[in-house]
Short mmCIF file of C-alpha atoms in Angstrom, two decimals:
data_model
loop_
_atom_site.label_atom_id
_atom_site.label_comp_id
_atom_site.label_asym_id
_atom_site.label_seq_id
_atom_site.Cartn_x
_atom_site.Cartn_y
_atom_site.Cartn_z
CA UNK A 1133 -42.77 162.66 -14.49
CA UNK A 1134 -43.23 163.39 -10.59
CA UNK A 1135 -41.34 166.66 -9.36
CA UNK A 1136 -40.24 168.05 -6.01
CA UNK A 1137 -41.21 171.87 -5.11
CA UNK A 1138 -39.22 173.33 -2.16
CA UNK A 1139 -40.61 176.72 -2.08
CA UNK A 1140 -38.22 178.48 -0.21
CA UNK A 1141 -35.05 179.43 -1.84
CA UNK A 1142 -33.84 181.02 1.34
CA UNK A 1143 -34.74 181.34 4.33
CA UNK A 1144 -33.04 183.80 7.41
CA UNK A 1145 -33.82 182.92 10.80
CA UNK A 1146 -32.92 183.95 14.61
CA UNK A 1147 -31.63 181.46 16.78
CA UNK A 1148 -35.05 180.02 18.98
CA UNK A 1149 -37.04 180.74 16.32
CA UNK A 1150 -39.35 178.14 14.35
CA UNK A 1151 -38.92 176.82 11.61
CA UNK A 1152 -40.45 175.26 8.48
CA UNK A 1153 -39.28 174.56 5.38
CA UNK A 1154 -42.30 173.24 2.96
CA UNK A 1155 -41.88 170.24 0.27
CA UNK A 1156 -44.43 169.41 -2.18
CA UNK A 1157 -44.06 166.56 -4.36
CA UNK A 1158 -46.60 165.60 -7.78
CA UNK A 1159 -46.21 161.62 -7.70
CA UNK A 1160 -49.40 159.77 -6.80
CA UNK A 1161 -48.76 157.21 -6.08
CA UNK A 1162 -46.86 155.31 -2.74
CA UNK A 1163 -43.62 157.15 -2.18
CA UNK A 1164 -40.80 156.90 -0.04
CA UNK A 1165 -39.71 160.30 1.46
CA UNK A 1166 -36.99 162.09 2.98
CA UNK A 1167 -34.95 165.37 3.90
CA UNK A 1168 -31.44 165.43 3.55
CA UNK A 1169 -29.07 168.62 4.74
CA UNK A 1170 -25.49 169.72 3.62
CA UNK A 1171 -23.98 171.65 6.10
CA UNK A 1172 -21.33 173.99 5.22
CA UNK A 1173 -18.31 172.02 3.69
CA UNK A 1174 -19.78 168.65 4.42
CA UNK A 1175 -21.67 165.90 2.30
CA UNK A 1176 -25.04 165.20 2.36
CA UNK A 1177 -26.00 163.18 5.15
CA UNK A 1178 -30.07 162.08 6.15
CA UNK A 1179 -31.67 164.02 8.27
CA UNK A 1180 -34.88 161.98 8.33
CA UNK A 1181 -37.43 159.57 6.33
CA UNK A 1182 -40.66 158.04 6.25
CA UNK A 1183 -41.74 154.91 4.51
CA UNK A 1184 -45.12 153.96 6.03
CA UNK A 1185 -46.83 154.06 9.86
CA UNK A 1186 -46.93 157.58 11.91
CA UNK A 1187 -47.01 160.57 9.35
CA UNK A 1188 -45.03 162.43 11.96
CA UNK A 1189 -41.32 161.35 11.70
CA UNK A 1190 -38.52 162.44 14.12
CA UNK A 1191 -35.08 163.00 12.87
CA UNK A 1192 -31.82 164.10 14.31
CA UNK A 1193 -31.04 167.23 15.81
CA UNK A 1194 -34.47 167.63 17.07
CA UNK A 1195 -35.87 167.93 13.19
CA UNK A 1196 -39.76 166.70 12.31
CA UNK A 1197 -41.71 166.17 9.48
CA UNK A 1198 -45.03 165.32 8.53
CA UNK A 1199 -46.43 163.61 5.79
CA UNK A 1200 -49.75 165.09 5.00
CA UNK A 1201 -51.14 162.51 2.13
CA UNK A 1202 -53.90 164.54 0.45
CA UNK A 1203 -51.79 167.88 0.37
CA UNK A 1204 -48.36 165.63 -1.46
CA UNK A 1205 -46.65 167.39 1.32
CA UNK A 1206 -43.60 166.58 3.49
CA UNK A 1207 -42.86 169.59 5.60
CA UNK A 1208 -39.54 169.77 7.67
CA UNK A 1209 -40.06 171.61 11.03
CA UNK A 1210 -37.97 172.64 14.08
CA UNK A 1211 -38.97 174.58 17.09
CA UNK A 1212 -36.45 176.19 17.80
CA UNK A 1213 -33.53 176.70 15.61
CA UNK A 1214 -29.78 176.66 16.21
CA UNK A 1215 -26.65 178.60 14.69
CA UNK A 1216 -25.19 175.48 13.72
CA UNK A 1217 -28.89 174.63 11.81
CA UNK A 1218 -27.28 176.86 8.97
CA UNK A 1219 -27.19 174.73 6.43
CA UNK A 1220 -28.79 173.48 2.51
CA UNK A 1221 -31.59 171.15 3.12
CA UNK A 1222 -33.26 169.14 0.13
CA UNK A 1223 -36.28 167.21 0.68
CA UNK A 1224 -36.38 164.18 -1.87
CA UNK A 1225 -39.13 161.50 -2.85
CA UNK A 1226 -38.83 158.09 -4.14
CA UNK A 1227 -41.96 156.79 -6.49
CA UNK A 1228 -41.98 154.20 -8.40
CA UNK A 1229 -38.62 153.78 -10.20
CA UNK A 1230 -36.86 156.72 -9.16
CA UNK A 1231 -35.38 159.27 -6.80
CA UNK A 1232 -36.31 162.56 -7.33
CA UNK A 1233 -34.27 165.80 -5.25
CA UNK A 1234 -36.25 169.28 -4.68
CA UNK A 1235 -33.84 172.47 -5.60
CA UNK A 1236 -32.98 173.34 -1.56
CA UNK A 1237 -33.90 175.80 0.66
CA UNK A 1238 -30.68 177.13 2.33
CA UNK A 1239 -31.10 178.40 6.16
CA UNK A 1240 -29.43 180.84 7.20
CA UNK A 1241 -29.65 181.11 11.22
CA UNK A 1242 -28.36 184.72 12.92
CA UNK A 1243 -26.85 184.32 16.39
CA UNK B 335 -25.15 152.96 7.30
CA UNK B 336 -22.33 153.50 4.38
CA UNK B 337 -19.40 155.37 4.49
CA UNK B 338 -18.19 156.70 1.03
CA UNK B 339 -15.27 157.65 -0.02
CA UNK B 340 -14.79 159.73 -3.79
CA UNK B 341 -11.37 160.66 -5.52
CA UNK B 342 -10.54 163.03 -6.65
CA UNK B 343 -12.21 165.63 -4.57
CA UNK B 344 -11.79 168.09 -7.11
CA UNK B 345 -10.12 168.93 -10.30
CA UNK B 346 -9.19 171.28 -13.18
CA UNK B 347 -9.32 169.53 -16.41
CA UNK B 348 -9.01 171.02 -19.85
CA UNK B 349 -11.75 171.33 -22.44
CA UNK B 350 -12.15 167.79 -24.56
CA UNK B 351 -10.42 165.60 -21.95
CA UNK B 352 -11.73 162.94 -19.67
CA UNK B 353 -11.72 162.37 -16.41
CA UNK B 354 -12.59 159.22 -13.91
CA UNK B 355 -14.02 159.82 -10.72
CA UNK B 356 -13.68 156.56 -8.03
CA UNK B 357 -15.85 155.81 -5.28
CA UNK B 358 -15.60 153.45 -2.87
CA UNK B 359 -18.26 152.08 0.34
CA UNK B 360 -16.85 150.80 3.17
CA UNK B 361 -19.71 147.50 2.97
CA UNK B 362 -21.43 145.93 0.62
CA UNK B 363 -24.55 147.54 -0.88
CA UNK B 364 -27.43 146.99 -3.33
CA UNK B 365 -27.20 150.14 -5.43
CA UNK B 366 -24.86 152.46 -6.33
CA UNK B 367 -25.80 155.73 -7.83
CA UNK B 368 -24.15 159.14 -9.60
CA UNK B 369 -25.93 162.99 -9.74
CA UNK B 370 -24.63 165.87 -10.53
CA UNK B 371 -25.26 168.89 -8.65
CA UNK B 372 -24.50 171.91 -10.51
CA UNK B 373 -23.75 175.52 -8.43
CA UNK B 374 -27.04 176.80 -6.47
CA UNK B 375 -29.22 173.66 -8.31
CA UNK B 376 -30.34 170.81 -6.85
CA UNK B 377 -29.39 166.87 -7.54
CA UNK B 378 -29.98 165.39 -11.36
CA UNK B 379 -29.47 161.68 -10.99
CA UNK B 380 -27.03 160.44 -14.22
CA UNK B 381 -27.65 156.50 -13.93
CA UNK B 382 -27.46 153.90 -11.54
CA UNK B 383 -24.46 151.72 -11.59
CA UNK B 384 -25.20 147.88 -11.75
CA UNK B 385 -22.78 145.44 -10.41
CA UNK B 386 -21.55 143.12 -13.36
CA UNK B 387 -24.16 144.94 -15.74
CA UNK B 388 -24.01 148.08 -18.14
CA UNK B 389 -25.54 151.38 -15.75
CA UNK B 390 -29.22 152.82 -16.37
CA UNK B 391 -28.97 156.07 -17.34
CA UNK B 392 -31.75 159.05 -16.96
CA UNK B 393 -33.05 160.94 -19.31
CA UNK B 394 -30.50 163.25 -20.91
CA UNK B 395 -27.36 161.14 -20.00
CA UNK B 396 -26.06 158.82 -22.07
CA UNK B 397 -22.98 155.96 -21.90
CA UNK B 398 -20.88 157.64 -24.24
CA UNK B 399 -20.69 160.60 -22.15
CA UNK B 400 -20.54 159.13 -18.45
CA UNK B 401 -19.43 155.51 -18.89
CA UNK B 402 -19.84 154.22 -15.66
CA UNK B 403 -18.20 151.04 -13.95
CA UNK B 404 -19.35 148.76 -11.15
CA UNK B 405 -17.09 146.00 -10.73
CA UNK B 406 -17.89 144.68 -7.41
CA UNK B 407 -20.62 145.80 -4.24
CA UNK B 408 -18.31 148.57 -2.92
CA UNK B 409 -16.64 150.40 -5.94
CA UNK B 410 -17.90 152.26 -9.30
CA UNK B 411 -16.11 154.70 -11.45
CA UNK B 412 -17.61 157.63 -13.50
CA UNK B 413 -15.86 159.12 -16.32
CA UNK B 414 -16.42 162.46 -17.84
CA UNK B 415 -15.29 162.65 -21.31
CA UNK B 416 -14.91 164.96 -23.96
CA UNK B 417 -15.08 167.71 -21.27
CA UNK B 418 -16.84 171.26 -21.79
CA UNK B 419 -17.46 173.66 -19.77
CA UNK B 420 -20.94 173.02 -19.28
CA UNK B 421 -20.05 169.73 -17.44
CA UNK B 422 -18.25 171.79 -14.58
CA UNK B 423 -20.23 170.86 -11.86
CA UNK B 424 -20.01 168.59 -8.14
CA UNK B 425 -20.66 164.93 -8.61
CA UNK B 426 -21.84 162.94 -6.12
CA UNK B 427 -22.00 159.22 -5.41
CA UNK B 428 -24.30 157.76 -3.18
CA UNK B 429 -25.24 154.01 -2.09
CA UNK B 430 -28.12 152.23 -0.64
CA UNK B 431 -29.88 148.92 0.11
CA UNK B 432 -32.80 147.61 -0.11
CA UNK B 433 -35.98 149.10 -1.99
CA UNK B 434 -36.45 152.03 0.05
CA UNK B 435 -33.76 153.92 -2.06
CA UNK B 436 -32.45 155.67 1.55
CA UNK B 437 -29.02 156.77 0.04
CA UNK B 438 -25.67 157.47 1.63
CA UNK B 439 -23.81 160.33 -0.21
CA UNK B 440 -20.28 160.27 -0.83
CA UNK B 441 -18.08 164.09 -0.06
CA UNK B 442 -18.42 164.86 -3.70
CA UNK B 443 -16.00 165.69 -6.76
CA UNK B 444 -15.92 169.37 -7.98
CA UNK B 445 -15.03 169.59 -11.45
CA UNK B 446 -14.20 172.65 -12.92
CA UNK B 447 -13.62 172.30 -16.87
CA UNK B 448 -12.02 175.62 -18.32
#
């Protein structure tokens, strides 16, 4: 069965500095993919996707991520990061029949 | 895009009772799905509700646990029964369209069973 590996449980940033937040995923075949966050009291909402074309995807709030075929990776980057970045962000992948969630990575960001 | 709606957002229920949990789109959509997220875990899809057709359920979830309703393209129900302690967790409910499975998550029900 495929899985999804976030491997950062936590992560504790200044604002300005970079981020990225790694996804690894075991399905080989196509996939859809996305990152999803869950700020503080509030649902799940999509933060961005990618489906086919440009490996490099731009999301909202200024959030990127590249699909890098031959590593099954989909890593979630920002350049600079913002207090109100602190949040729980899951990267998921679609395969065949089903939807699969990594376990999070919650961001912290320190004014 | 979907907005979704869930009720209750949470609840206290009683060991060996049942609960429903509604949730409702504000358009039409293909699928319809229920996960549970349980406290500092990630999301474990239950089934996907099928309009006019019994729900597929994952691995590990089965009808007589979570029957699940779909009566029309914006509405589905998921009951809890028999309630334990180990089902105390958030449900979500989340819709999409198309193939692409890009899902629209509902606020959640947290359901604490003591």
């Amino acid at each position: 069965a495929q899985s999804v590996s976030q491997h950062n449980h936590h992560v504790i940033l200044s604002e300005a500095a970079s981020l990225e937040l790694g996804c690894n995923y075991s399905y080989g075949g196509t996939v859809n993919l996305f990152w999803y966050v869950q700020y503080p009291g509030q649902h799940l909402q999509l933060l961005l996707k990618y489906f086919s074309g440009d490996p490099l995807v731009k999301g909202i709030k200024g959030f990127e991520a590249e699909f890098i075929k031959s590593k099954f990776s989909f890593n979630l980057r920002k350049p600079s990061v913002q207090w109100s970045d602190t949040a729980e962000y899951f990267c998921a992948v679609k395969g065949l029949n089903d939807m699969r969630f990594g376990a999070g990575t919650r961001l912290t960001v320190k004014p | 895009s979907a907005v979704i709606s869930q009720k209750p957002s949470r609840d206290i229920c009683q060991r060996g009772t049942s609960l429903t949990i509604q949730c409702q789109v504000d358009s039409q959509v293909t699928m319809m799905f229920w996960y549970r997220q349980q406290p500092g875990q990630s999301l474990t899809l239950i089934a996907t509700a099928n309009q006019g057709s019994e729900a597929t359920y994952e691995s590990g979830f089965v009808i007589d646990k979570f029957p699940i309703s779909r009566p029309n393209l914006t509405f589905s129900t998921l009951t809890v029964s028999n309630m334990s302690p180990e089902d105390s967790s958030i449900y979500l409910c989340s819709a999409g369209t198309g193939e692409s499975y890009e899902q629209y998550f509902g606020p959640g029900t947290r359901l604490t069973v003591t």
